[in-house]
Coordinates of C-alpha atoms in Angstrom, one line a residue:
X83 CA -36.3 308.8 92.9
X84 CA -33.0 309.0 95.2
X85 CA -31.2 306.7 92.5
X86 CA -32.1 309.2 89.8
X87 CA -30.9 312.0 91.6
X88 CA -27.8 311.0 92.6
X89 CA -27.2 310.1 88.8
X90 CA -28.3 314.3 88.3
X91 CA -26.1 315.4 91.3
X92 CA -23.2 314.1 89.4
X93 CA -24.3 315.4 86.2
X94 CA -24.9 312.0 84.7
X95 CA -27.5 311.7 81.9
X96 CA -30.7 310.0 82.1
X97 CA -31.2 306.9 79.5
X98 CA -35.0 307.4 77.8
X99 CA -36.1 304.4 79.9
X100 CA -34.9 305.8 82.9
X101 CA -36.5 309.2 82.6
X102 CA -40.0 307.6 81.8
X103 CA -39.6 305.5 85.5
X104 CA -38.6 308.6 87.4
X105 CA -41.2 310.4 85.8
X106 CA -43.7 307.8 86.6
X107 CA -42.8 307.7 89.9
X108 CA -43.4 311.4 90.3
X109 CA -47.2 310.6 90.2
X110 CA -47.0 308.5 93.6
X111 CA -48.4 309.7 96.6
X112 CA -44.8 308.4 97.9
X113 CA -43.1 311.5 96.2
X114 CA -42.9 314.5 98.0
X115 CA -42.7 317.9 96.5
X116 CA -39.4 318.5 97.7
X117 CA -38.0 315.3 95.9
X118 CA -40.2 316.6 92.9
X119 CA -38.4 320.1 93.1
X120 CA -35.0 318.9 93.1
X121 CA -35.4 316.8 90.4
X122 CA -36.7 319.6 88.3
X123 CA -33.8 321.6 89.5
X124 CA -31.2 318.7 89.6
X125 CA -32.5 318.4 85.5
X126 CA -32.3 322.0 84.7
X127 CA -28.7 322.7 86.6
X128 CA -27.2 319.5 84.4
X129 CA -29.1 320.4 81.4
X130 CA -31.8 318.4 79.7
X131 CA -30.8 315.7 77.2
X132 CA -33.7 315.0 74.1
X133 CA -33.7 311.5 75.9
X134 CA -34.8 313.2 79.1
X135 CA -37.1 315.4 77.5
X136 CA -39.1 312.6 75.3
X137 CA -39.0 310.2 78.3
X138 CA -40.7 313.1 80.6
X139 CA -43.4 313.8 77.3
X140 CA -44.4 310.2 76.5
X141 CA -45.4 309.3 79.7
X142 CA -47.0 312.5 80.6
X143 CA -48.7 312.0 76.9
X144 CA -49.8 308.5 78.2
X145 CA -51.4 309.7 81.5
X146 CA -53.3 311.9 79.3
X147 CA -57.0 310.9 79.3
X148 CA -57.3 311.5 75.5
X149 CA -54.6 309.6 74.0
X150 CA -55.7 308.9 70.6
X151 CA -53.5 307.5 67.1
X152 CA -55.5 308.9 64.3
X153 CA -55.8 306.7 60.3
X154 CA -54.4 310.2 59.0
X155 CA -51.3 312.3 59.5
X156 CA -52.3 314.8 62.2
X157 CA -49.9 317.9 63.0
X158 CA -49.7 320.8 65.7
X159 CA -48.4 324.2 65.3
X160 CA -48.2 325.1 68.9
X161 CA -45.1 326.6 70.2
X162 CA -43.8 326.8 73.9
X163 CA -44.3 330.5 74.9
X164 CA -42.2 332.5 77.0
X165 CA -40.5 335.3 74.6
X166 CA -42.4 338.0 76.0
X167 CA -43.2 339.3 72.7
X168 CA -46.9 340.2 73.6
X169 CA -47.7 339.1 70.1
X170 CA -51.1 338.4 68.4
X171 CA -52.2 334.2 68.9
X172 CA -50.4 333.7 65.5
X173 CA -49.6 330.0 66.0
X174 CA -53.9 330.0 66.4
X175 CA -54.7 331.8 63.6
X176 CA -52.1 330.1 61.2
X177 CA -54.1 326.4 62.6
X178 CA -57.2 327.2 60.7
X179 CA -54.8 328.1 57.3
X180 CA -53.4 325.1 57.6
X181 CA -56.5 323.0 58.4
X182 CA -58.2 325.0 55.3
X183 CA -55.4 324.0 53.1
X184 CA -56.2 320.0 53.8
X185 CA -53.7 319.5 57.0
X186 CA -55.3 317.9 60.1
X187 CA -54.3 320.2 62.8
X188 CA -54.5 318.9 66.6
X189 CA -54.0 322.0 68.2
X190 CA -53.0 321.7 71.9
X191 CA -53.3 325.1 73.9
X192 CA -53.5 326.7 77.1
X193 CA -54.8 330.0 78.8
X194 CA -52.3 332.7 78.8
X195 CA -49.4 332.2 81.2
X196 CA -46.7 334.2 79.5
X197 CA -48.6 336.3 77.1
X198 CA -51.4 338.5 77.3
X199 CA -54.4 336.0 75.7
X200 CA -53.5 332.4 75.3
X201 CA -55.2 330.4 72.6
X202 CA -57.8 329.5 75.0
X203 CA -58.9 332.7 75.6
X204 CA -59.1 333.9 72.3
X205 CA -60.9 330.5 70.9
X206 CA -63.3 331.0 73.9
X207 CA -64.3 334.5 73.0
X208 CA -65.0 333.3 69.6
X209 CA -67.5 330.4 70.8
X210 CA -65.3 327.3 70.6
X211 CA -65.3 325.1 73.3
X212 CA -62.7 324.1 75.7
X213 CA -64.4 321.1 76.7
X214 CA -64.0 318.7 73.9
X215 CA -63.7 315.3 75.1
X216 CA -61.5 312.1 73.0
X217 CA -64.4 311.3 70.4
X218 CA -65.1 315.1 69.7
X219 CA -61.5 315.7 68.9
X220 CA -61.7 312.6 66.6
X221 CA -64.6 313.8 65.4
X222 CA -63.4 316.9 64.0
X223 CA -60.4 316.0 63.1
X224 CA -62.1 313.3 60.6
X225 CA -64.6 316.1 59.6
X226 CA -63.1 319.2 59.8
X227 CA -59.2 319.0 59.8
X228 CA -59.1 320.8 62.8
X229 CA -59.6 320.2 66.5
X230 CA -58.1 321.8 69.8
X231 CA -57.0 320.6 73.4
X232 CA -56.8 322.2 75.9
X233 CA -54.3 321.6 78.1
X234 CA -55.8 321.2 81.4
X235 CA -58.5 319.0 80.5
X236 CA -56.8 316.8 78.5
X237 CA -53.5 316.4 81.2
X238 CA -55.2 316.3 84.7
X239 CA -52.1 314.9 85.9
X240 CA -50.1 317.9 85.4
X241 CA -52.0 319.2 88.6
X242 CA -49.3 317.3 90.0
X243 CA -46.6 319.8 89.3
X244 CA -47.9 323.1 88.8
X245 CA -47.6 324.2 92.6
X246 CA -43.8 322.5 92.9
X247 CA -42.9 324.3 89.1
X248 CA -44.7 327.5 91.4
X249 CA -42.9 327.5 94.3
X250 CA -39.5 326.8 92.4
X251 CA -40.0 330.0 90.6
X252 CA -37.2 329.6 87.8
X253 CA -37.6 327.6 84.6
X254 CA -37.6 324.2 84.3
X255 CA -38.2 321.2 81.6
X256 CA -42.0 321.7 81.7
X257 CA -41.6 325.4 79.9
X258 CA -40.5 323.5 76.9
X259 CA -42.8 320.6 77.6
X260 CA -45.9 321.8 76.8
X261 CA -45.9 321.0 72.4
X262 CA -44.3 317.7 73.1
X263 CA -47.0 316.5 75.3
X264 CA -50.1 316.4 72.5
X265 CA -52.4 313.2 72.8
X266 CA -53.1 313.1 69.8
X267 CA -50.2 310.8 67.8
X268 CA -48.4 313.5 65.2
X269 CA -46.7 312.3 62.5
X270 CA -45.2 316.2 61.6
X271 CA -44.6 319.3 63.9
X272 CA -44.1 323.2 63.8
X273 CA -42.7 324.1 67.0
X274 CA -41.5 327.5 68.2
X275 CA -39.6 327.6 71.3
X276 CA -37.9 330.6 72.5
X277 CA -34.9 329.3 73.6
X278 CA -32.0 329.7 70.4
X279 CA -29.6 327.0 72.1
X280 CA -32.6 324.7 72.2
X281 CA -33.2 324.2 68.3
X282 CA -31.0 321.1 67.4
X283 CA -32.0 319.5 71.2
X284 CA -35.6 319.9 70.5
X285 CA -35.7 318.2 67.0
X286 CA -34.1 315.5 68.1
X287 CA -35.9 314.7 70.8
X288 CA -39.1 315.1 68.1
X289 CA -37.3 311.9 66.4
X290 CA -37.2 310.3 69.9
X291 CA -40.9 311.2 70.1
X292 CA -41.5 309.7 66.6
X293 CA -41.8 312.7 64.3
X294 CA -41.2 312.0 61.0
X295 CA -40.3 315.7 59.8
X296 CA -40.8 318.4 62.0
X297 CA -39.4 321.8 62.1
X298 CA -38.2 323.6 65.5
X299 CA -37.7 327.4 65.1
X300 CA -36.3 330.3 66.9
X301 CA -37.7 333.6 65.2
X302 CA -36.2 337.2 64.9
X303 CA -36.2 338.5 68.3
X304 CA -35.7 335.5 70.0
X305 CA -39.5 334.7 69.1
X306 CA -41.0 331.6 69.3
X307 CA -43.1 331.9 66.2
X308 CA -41.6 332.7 62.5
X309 CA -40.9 336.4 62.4
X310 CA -40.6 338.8 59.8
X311 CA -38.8 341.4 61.4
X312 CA -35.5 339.6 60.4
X313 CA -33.3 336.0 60.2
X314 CA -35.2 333.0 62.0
X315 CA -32.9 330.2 63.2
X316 CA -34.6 326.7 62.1
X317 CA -34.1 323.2 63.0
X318 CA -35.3 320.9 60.8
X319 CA -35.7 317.0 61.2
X320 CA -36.2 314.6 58.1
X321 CA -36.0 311.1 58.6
X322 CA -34.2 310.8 61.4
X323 CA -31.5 313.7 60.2
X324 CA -31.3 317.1 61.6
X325 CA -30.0 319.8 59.7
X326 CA -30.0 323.9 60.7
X327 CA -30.6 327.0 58.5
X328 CA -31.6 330.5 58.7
X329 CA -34.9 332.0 56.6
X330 CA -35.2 335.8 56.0
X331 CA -39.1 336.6 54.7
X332 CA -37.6 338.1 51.7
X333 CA -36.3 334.8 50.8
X334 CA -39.8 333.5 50.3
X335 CA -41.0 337.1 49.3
X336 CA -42.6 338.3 52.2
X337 CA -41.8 342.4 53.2
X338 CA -40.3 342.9 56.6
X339 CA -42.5 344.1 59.3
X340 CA -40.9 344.9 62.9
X341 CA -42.4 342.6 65.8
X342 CA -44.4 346.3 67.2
X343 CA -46.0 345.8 64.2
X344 CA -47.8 342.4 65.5
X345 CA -48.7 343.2 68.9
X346 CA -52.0 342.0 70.0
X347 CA -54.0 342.8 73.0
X348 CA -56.5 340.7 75.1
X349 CA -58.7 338.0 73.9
X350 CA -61.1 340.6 72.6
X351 CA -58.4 342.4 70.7
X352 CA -56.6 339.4 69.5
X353 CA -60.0 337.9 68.4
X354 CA -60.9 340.7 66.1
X355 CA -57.1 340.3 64.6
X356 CA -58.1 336.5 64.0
X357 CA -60.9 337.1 62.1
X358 CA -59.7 339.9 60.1
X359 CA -56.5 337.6 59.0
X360 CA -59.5 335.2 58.0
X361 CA -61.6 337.0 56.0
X362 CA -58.6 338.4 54.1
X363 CA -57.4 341.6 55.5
X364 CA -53.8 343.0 54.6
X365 CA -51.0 343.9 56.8
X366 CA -48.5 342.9 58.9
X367 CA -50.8 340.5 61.1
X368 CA -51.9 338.7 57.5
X369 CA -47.9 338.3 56.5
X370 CA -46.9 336.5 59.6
X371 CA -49.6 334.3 59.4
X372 CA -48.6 333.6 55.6
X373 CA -45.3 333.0 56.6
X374 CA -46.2 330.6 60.0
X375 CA -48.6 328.7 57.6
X376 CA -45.8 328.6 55.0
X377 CA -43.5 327.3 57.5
X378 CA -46.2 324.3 59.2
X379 CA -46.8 323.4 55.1
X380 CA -43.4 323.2 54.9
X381 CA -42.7 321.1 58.2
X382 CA -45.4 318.9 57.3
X383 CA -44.8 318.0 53.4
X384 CA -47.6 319.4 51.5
X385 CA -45.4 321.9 50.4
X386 CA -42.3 321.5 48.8
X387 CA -40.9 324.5 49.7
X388 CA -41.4 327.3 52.3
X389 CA -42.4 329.8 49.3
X390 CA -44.7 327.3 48.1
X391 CA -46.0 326.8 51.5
X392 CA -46.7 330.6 51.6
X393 CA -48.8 330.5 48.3
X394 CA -51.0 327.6 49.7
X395 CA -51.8 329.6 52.7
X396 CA -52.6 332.3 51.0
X397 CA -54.8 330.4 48.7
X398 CA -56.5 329.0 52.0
X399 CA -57.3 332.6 53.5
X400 CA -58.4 333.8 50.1
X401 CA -60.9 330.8 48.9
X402 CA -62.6 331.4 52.4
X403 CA -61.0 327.8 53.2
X404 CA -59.7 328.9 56.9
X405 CA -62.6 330.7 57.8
X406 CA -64.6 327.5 57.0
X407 CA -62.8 325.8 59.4
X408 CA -63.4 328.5 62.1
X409 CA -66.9 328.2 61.6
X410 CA -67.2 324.5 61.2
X411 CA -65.1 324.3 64.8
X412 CA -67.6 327.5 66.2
X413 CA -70.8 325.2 65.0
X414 CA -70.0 321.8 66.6
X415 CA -69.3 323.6 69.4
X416 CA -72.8 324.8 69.8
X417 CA -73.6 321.2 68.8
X418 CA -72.0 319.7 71.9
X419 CA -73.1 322.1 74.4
X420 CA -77.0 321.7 73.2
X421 CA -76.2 317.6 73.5
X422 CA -75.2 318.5 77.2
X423 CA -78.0 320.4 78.7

């Protein structure tokens, strides 16, 4: 670890290879927490590269203990958290629209840490489980188009850091981490991050990650989910090109609604919002989710435009095709948890 330091101290860049070592070595016994702390801070003082970034999420991807390379193109929609928006679980919600509109969705989520209900929570209160082991995700990925991770179960490892990212008490490469670290092999992505200056860096280190289109976007507000109270900054990555461009909802026809206007509550609250985007309701809370879904059709290629990508997702909500998915993911989760008494 001292060699890679050094290399931080003096605000050299870390190759991909040599990230992936140091990051290895992090899981020895041999490292100490304070070695582990300065690197994190060592990395966030120099700033990260995408090489440092995809090093540190394919090998914590390869420690997890449900890597998995699926026959179809599998996606995720999660974004990294941290704006503070205290918004509904959108990127949740807009899973099942996408999974109801033929996309496999591997949806990789945690308990709240920066909002008020995480997508755990919220799937939890509806009946899913949070237990899924590697062949139920494969499972229902191959039967239902959808399937979710959560975090901790599927990245024990990460127990490794959490008290050292703790005690450090400032941000560090792991708040952007989280969406790049999916087990599951994704050929497209929808990521939100809520960092502006982070768009370009994170798509590219997508292609390092071997995304073949992806979209990385900063929403109105400095949200990181698509927004419509205003201009969302986009990334987007095709092929191993990176291009930037800014999307107003009334460029794919969708009203403005201010970010008050999407607040959610706890798991309860945000639950009840879910289900009522589902089974069709109108509003503000149905819009964004037409215009996330949009977006992930988009990122992913089944639509060929972001305003085509909003008319699929509608047409998923409104054939009951996302609720379907809800319910299929609700049932096999009573399924498992009879199979384990």
């Amino acid at each position: 670890m001292k060699q890679y330091l050094e290399k931080l101290m003096n605000r050299e860049n870390l190759t991909l290879e040599e990230m992936k070592q140091a990051t290895a070595a992090s899981f020895s016994d041999h490292i100490t927490d304070s070695q582990l702390a300065s690197f994190l801070t060592a990395l966030r003082a120099k700033g990260e590269t995408p090489e440092e970034i995809a090093g540190l999420a394919s090998v914590l991807r390869s420690q997890s203990t449900q890597t998995t390379d699926m026959p179809m193109r599998v996606m995720d929609n999660c974004g990294t958290g941290g704006d503070g928006s205290q918004s509904f679980n959108i990127s949740t919600t807009a899973a099942f629209v996408l999974a109801g509109a033929g996309v496999p969705v591997a949806k990789h989520g945690n308990r709240s840490i920066s909002s008020n209900t995480g997508s755990a929570d919220v799937l939890e209160h509806l009946g899913i489980s949070l237990s899924f082991m590697k062949e139920h995700v494969e499972e229902m990925l191959t039967e239902a188009s959808i399937a979710f991770l959560f975090a901790p179960n599927v990245h024990p490892g990460m127990k490794r850091f959490m008290g050292v990212r703790k005690d450090l008490g400032i941000p560090t490469i792991f708040n952007l981490i989280g969406p790049l670290t999916n087990p599951v092999h994704l050929d497209t992505q929808f990521l939100g991050v809520y960092r502006r200056d982070m768009l370009s860096l994170l798509a590219q280190t997508l292609h390092q990650l071997g995304r073949k289109r992806a979209l990385v976007i900063n929403g109105a507000d400095y949200m990181d989910e698509g927004s419509l109270a205003g201009d969302n900054h986009i990334a987007m990555l095709d092929n191993g090109n990176v291009h930037s461009f800014t999307l107003h909802p009334n460029d794919v026809n969708l009203p403005v609604h201010d970010n008050d206007a999407i607040k959610g509550g706890d798991a309860k609250d945000n639950a009840r919002i879910l289900m009522d985007v589902l089974s069709g309701k109108q509003g503000a809370y149905r819009d964004t989710i037409l215009f996330n879904a949009g977006l992930g059709l988009f990122a992913n290629g089944t639509a060929s435009s972001v305003h085509d990508g909003v008319r699929i997702a509608a047409e998923s909500i409104d054939s009951g095709a996302a609720m379907e998915k809800l319910q299929k993911l609700t049932e096999y989760s009573k399924k498992i948890a009879k199979e384990a008494i």
